[in-house]
């Protein structure tokens, strides 16, 4: 497995991910996705939509606002409870999340669900030291609300204060009735949403693993109470299969089922899918059975009846919900860490390869005229043909060996070379990134070939 530093360097030099605002000295923990990274993000989102929405009979899509009425966040519990336990080292004045300090001190211990006083006592009793200066003197723990606040309109007054959403889920809950009414979906059904979320994290870091602005892909799956644990298992496996089908190594993945005492008060089952990141196993995807907590909270707060009437049995109930929630950037990091490889060839040379599933590879195809001038016209014709269907790149600089290496390093799955024979019979050489094997195909067969290899 590569180190995090190698990965950051790789992402920067290839054009996957750049530091944000670099021209002005940067803005801490912000990142811009370059020509390759933005395509990778797009492909991850498309792969998620394909399996979680398009190919299931159950799920529909929503695209809700980032800015919402503040009442939403009061009802959901975020105003009063979306807090991280913040503590500060008395010596160096660095700030940390107390639950993370405890878990790093003893990985066997999870402080999820603990009161601030419990955590303070643990830090003291176990002489937990500051990761920065090793002192063991901590300020009392304060609850720090992670929602970003802003103002709507021209007057900066309390009444106009709103929040940037810290998750996409609440947008789904507040439209549950409209979605059900207009689609006439019957339970069980789900609503998928992809969008930006903002959290004023105390300790962002590990490259794009934890940032203050990120993108979530969430499914809220509504079920009849009593069936939720079956559906929880169903979506748990569904998420794991999606990751494995897209090439994550199985020994880099594990379920972390939360123990009953570590469950949030509204949840009767929660698991994280953890991936082996360069610093060790860490949360990639959270999957929670959230009972009717959210719909009930909005029903109570808004006064609107959020229940569902089963047209077959005439039963009326508040649906329970299963929520698989994953961050696009954590997936980017996982797929890059999983795929980056340096290989020694029989010739003794080394080659860098980004082994990423063709469905996710920024470019499926590189179109390469063997001789720049002689083969350009035909190569441009091939490029036009394939780029109508998939992302492709055209490269006519340097010798063919160097061009192959360059494409291997960024993960381009096929290199299509236009050579002397192409001029005679309209066939091209197609080289595979992983095996380096070459086959000859008619130009007209390229599209089918690319579609086949990109399927998952
Ligand atoms: P953590 O305990 O790591 O703070 P969480 O359990 O609060 O995360 P959830 O609220 O369950 O996270 O969010 C669902 C998913 O959204 C996470 O599994 C992760 O993939 C992603 N995510 C959450 N916070 C961030 C962040 N600050 N940066 C990037 N991705 C994030």
XYZ file of C-alpha atoms and ligand atoms in Angstrom:
487
model
C 0.000 0.000 0.000
C 1.285 3.462 -0.886
C 1.875 6.082 1.789
C -0.383 9.100 2.080
C 2.473 11.399 1.010
C 3.047 9.361 -2.147
C -0.647 9.533 -2.928
C -0.851 13.315 -2.427
C 2.200 13.758 -4.650
C 0.789 11.420 -7.295
C -2.597 13.187 -7.284
C -0.966 16.572 -7.668
C 1.509 15.724 -10.433
C -0.981 13.819 -12.574
C -3.846 16.308 -12.308
C -6.187 14.328 -10.093
C -6.254 16.696 -7.100
C -4.665 20.109 -6.473
C -4.439 22.109 -3.273
C -7.280 24.646 -3.068
C -6.481 28.393 -3.459
C -2.807 27.467 -3.927
C -2.105 30.707 -5.802
C -2.857 32.635 -2.605
C -1.049 30.331 -0.185
C -3.914 27.848 0.010
C -6.937 27.563 2.274
C -6.449 24.822 4.843
C -7.939 21.467 3.890
C -9.545 22.551 0.653
C -8.852 20.654 -2.537
C -9.640 21.176 -6.205
C -10.288 18.236 -8.492
C -8.269 18.588 -11.680
C -8.977 17.277 -15.179
C -8.583 13.648 -14.054
C -10.082 13.995 -10.571
C -13.236 15.671 -11.790
C -13.808 12.878 -14.310
C -13.163 10.267 -11.617
C -15.697 11.916 -9.290
C -18.233 12.044 -12.100
C -17.667 8.359 -12.887
C -18.040 7.365 -9.221
C -21.331 9.245 -9.025
C -22.555 7.673 -12.268
C -21.614 4.187 -11.030
C -23.532 4.811 -7.801
C -26.569 6.152 -9.645
C -26.473 3.215 -12.024
C -26.679 0.591 -9.278
C -28.565 2.455 -6.541
C -31.118 4.143 -8.723
C -31.330 3.208 -12.396
C -31.029 -0.578 -12.061
C -33.243 -1.015 -8.995
C -37.018 -1.006 -9.190
C -37.146 0.712 -5.785
C -35.363 4.035 -5.858
C -35.992 7.495 -7.285
C -33.846 10.649 -7.341
C -33.992 14.004 -5.601
C -31.925 17.170 -5.916
C -32.814 19.383 -2.955
C -31.475 22.775 -1.867
C -28.324 23.297 0.152
C -30.012 26.242 1.885
C -33.118 25.287 3.836
C -35.429 26.792 6.411
C -33.648 26.714 9.806
C -36.603 24.851 11.271
C -35.388 21.775 9.380
C -32.230 21.697 11.505
C -34.097 22.366 14.708
C -36.440 19.469 13.998
C -33.667 17.104 12.945
C -31.726 17.760 16.158
C -28.724 19.302 14.399
C -29.037 22.714 16.086
C -28.967 21.217 19.556
C -27.039 18.024 18.972
C -24.731 18.082 15.941
C -21.764 18.705 18.155
C -18.260 17.392 18.399
C -16.612 17.248 21.833
C -13.884 19.873 21.637
C -10.941 19.972 24.009
C -7.786 22.041 24.055
C -4.277 21.270 25.264
C -3.414 23.741 28.010
C 0.242 23.782 26.987
C 0.310 24.161 23.182
C -3.341 25.289 22.751
C -4.003 22.884 19.883
C -7.620 21.747 19.685
C -8.768 18.168 19.284
C -11.871 15.999 19.262
C -11.920 14.284 22.641
C -13.521 11.091 21.257
C -10.714 10.794 18.660
C -8.027 11.293 21.344
C -9.549 8.461 23.366
C -9.847 6.121 20.409
C -6.272 6.848 19.310
C -5.060 6.259 22.870
C -6.826 2.889 22.981
C -8.313 1.609 19.698
C -10.392 -0.894 21.711
C -12.375 1.990 23.207
C -15.077 3.895 21.327
C -16.343 7.044 23.020
C -19.393 7.295 20.759
C -22.415 8.146 22.881
C -20.339 9.231 25.920
C -21.099 12.413 27.851
C -18.485 15.181 27.931
C -17.835 14.488 31.627
C -17.140 10.807 30.881
C -14.629 11.778 28.215
C -12.949 14.379 30.443
C -12.555 11.774 33.172
C -11.062 9.267 30.727
C -8.469 11.779 29.442
C -7.452 12.509 33.008
C -7.499 8.967 34.424
C -5.573 7.455 31.525
C -3.069 10.315 31.198
C -3.893 10.730 27.514
C -1.186 12.905 26.004
C -1.409 15.686 23.438
C -0.453 14.376 19.955
C 1.316 17.688 19.339
C 3.363 18.375 22.526
C 2.777 15.291 24.721
C 1.418 17.297 27.669
C -1.421 15.635 29.583
C -3.265 18.745 30.732
C -6.639 19.252 29.026
C -9.210 22.057 29.179
C -12.789 20.994 30.001
C -14.627 19.554 26.991
C -17.065 21.863 25.207
C -19.699 20.899 22.668
C -18.837 22.498 19.345
C -21.647 22.748 16.760
C -20.347 21.775 13.351
C -22.901 23.533 11.167
C -21.694 26.452 9.053
C -23.881 29.500 9.586
C -24.657 32.171 7.056
C -27.250 34.870 6.464
C -29.863 35.097 3.769
C -30.763 38.530 2.431
C -29.156 41.886 3.006
C -29.750 42.320 6.730
C -27.385 40.500 9.074
C -29.905 39.774 11.765
C -30.699 36.663 13.718
C -34.005 36.115 11.926
C -32.173 35.689 8.624
C -29.623 33.231 9.911
C -29.524 29.947 8.015
C -27.162 26.968 7.754
C -25.291 25.236 4.981
C -26.629 21.690 5.112
C -24.380 19.269 7.026
C -25.948 16.277 5.240
C -28.209 15.734 2.253
C -30.565 13.371 4.116
C -32.903 15.975 5.641
C -33.739 17.292 2.177
C -35.171 13.855 1.465
C -37.150 13.539 4.706
C -38.907 16.881 4.319
C -40.006 15.959 0.773
C -40.988 12.390 1.644
C -44.705 13.043 1.218
C -44.394 14.962 -2.058
C -42.159 12.276 -3.532
C -44.478 9.464 -2.461
C -47.546 11.309 -3.725
C -46.127 12.232 -7.126
C -44.402 8.919 -7.882
C -47.135 6.825 -6.218
C -44.334 4.569 -4.994
C -45.338 1.893 -2.539
C -43.276 0.970 0.455
C -40.569 -0.287 0.347
C -39.034 2.443 -1.777
C -36.055 4.749 -1.523
C -34.839 8.195 -2.497
C -31.276 8.811 -3.679
C -29.524 12.131 -3.524
C -26.030 13.350 -4.402
C -24.884 16.752 -3.248
C -22.536 18.965 -1.291
C -22.540 18.977 2.500
C -20.606 21.237 4.872
C -19.269 20.517 8.353
C -17.008 22.745 10.373
C -14.825 19.805 11.402
C -12.467 20.389 14.347
C -9.747 18.205 12.916
C -9.985 17.900 9.151
C -7.128 16.087 7.488
C -5.697 12.953 5.942
C -5.858 14.629 2.519
C -9.453 14.447 1.217
C -10.618 11.957 3.872
C -12.038 14.629 6.162
C -12.749 18.083 4.778
C -15.195 20.832 5.659
C -16.840 20.786 2.246
C -17.584 17.419 0.709
C -20.072 15.572 -1.420
C -22.409 12.895 -0.119
C -24.287 10.123 -1.887
C -27.176 9.152 0.340
C -30.075 6.750 0.060
C -33.035 6.934 2.419
C -34.909 3.659 2.054
C -38.405 3.642 3.584
C -39.756 0.339 4.900
C -42.570 -1.085 6.967
C -41.688 -1.197 10.699
C -40.657 -4.717 11.627
C -38.950 -5.358 8.263
C -36.126 -2.879 8.794
C -33.439 -5.312 9.902
C -33.885 -7.484 6.794
C -33.538 -4.381 4.618
C -30.581 -3.224 6.671
C -28.796 -6.490 5.829
C -29.844 -6.176 2.200
C -28.345 -2.678 1.744
C -25.269 -3.527 3.798
C -24.412 -6.303 1.376
C -25.470 -4.234 -1.642
C -22.973 -1.492 -0.709
C -20.174 -3.981 -0.090
C -20.846 -5.715 -3.439
C -20.760 -2.363 -5.253
C -17.291 -1.643 -3.859
C -15.962 -5.099 -4.690
C -17.475 -5.089 -8.198
C -15.633 -1.817 -8.790
C -12.352 -3.431 -7.847
C -11.608 -2.612 -4.204
C -9.549 -5.465 -2.771
C -11.617 -7.607 -0.410
C -8.865 -7.745 2.209
C -8.899 -3.930 2.289
C -12.574 -3.947 3.311
C -14.419 -4.877 6.487
C -17.737 -4.319 8.235
C -17.612 -2.642 11.619
C -20.945 -3.448 13.274
C -21.608 -0.993 16.089
C -22.123 -2.604 19.482
C -25.557 -1.944 21.049
C -24.061 0.442 23.625
C -22.392 2.492 20.863
C -25.594 2.960 18.802
C -27.106 6.436 18.482
C -30.331 6.701 20.467
C -32.477 6.568 17.297
C -30.754 3.601 15.671
C -31.402 -0.104 16.147
C -28.520 -1.198 13.891
C -25.519 0.607 12.414
C -22.469 -0.573 10.592
C -19.558 1.148 8.909
C -17.823 -0.269 5.892
C -14.182 0.386 6.634
C -11.402 0.556 4.070
C -7.720 0.129 4.668
C -6.515 3.658 3.975
C -2.747 4.345 4.010
C -2.958 5.070 7.786
C -5.061 1.976 8.573
C -8.710 0.900 8.532
C -11.149 3.829 8.715
C -14.783 4.616 7.912
C -15.694 4.729 4.256
C -19.475 4.237 4.297
C -21.964 4.539 7.156
C -25.107 2.381 7.025
C -27.757 2.952 9.685
C -31.220 1.714 10.506
C -32.725 4.981 11.805
C -36.238 3.763 12.790
C -38.903 6.473 12.303
C -36.802 9.066 14.135
C -36.498 11.580 11.292
C -40.032 11.449 9.927
C -41.434 11.584 13.448
C -39.262 14.582 14.332
C -40.493 16.486 11.259
C -44.081 15.435 11.955
C -43.875 16.758 15.506
C -42.066 19.952 14.592
C -44.071 20.884 11.473
C -47.449 19.585 12.602
C -47.815 17.823 9.225
C -48.849 14.170 9.226
C -45.927 12.254 7.665
C -47.528 8.794 7.772
C -48.014 6.417 4.875
C -51.257 4.656 4.038
C -50.769 1.142 2.710
C -53.287 0.878 -0.145
C -53.535 -2.931 0.138
C -54.069 -3.310 3.871
C -55.338 0.174 4.741
C -52.754 0.293 7.534
C -51.345 3.701 8.330
C -47.853 3.987 9.775
C -44.682 6.066 9.931
C -42.143 4.246 7.777
C -38.794 3.179 9.207
C -35.699 4.093 7.252
C -32.383 2.542 6.269
C -29.662 5.042 5.365
C -26.471 4.117 3.501
C -24.394 7.312 3.331
C -21.017 7.690 1.662
C -18.697 10.549 0.744
C -17.538 10.855 -2.871
C -14.089 12.127 -1.828
C -13.481 9.187 0.520
C -14.271 6.912 -2.405
C -11.846 8.859 -4.612
C -9.144 8.330 -1.994
C -9.976 4.635 -1.609
C -9.972 3.925 -5.347
C -6.692 5.791 -5.878
C -4.967 4.119 -2.897
C -6.289 0.738 -3.986
C -5.133 1.182 -7.585
C -1.737 2.853 -7.455
C 0.932 0.336 -8.279
C 4.562 0.267 -9.314
C 5.561 -2.799 -11.263
C 8.947 -4.151 -12.340
C 8.848 -5.439 -15.898
C 10.822 -8.362 -17.351
C 13.139 -5.816 -18.943
C 14.041 -4.537 -15.469
C 12.228 -1.221 -16.068
C 9.558 -0.087 -13.680
C 6.188 1.236 -14.701
C 3.646 3.122 -12.644
C 0.086 1.913 -13.192
C -3.191 3.224 -11.817
C -5.211 0.023 -11.723
C -8.680 1.463 -11.528
C -11.843 -0.177 -12.859
C -12.498 0.881 -16.476
C -15.933 2.190 -15.431
C -14.147 4.676 -13.152
C -10.995 5.403 -15.163
C -11.002 9.096 -16.168
C -10.190 8.103 -19.741
C -11.326 4.786 -21.135
C -9.255 5.260 -24.258
C -6.177 7.091 -25.471
C -5.989 7.594 -29.226
C -2.391 7.560 -30.419
C -1.216 8.148 -34.012
C 1.996 6.136 -34.360
C 3.573 8.744 -36.640
C 2.329 12.225 -35.867
C 1.836 13.667 -39.344
C 1.202 10.521 -41.358
C -1.549 9.106 -39.155
C -3.134 12.270 -37.788
C -6.148 12.433 -40.044
C -7.175 8.854 -39.407
C -6.452 9.186 -35.675
C -8.653 12.269 -35.435
C -11.424 10.336 -37.125
C -11.042 7.537 -34.530
C -11.003 10.076 -31.699
C -14.210 11.644 -32.985
C -15.810 8.215 -33.213
C -14.977 7.065 -29.661
C -15.325 10.400 -27.854
C -19.002 10.511 -28.773
C -19.505 7.635 -26.349
C -16.768 7.747 -23.727
C -14.101 10.045 -22.316
C -11.019 9.749 -24.509
C -7.717 11.555 -24.794
C -5.631 12.288 -27.890
C -1.870 12.156 -27.553
C 0.667 12.579 -30.372
C 3.739 13.731 -28.443
C 6.918 11.653 -27.855
C 7.528 8.041 -28.817
C 4.834 5.412 -28.432
C 6.490 3.701 -25.437
C 6.479 6.924 -23.442
C 2.880 7.578 -24.383
C 1.876 4.113 -23.163
C 3.627 4.735 -19.826
C 1.923 8.080 -19.406
C -1.504 6.569 -19.974
C -0.756 3.611 -17.651
C 0.188 6.027 -14.891
C -3.118 7.904 -15.041
C -5.241 4.763 -15.415
C -6.366 5.011 -19.059
C -7.697 1.557 -19.759
C -7.033 1.139 -23.484
C -4.463 2.595 -25.841
C -5.662 2.617 -29.424
C -2.814 3.062 -31.880
C -3.297 4.128 -35.469
C -0.474 2.759 -37.612
C 0.479 1.870 -41.211
C -1.908 -1.054 -41.335
C -4.829 1.165 -40.258
C -4.400 3.080 -43.512
C -4.985 -0.133 -45.481
C -7.688 -1.969 -43.564
C -9.221 0.336 -40.907
C -8.048 -1.812 -38.011
C -6.209 -0.470 -34.951
C -3.969 -1.891 -32.236
C -5.718 -2.003 -28.882
C -3.425 -2.327 -25.860
C -4.711 -3.233 -22.416
C -3.374 -1.214 -19.452
C -3.143 -4.110 -16.992
C -1.864 -6.964 -19.154
C -0.144 -4.824 -21.805
C -1.495 -7.406 -24.279
C -2.339 -6.095 -27.728
C -5.129 -7.127 -30.068
C -6.173 -5.877 -33.471
C -9.722 -4.611 -33.928
C -11.689 -2.891 -36.703
C -12.444 0.754 -35.810
C -16.157 -0.047 -36.008
C -15.808 -2.683 -33.254
C -14.215 -0.280 -30.743
C -17.453 0.994 -29.262
C -18.782 -2.477 -28.382
C -15.408 -3.485 -26.992
C -15.249 -0.429 -24.709
C -18.811 -0.957 -23.524
C -18.070 -4.579 -22.663
C -14.989 -3.873 -20.616
C -16.616 -0.965 -18.746
C -19.572 -3.018 -17.531
C -19.689 -3.976 -13.858
P -17.064 10.726 11.347
O -17.457 9.880 12.533
O -15.888 10.198 10.567
O -17.004 12.202 11.612
P -19.767 10.425 10.624
O -20.010 9.060 11.163
O -20.253 11.632 11.320
O -18.214 10.592 10.285
P -21.781 10.389 8.694
O -22.524 11.542 9.230
O -22.295 9.014 8.898
O -20.260 10.471 9.140
O -21.526 10.683 7.159
C -21.690 9.687 6.162
C -20.490 9.609 5.249
O -20.168 10.905 4.736
C -19.221 9.126 5.916
O -19.182 7.716 5.954
C -18.169 9.680 4.974
O -18.010 8.853 3.835
C -18.760 11.008 4.552
N -18.248 12.109 5.379
C -18.697 12.506 6.588
N -18.001 13.555 7.037
C -17.070 13.837 6.092
C -16.041 14.828 5.970
N -15.859 15.754 6.884
N -15.266 14.800 4.866
C -15.459 13.882 3.888
N -16.409 12.925 3.958
C -17.214 12.903 5.028
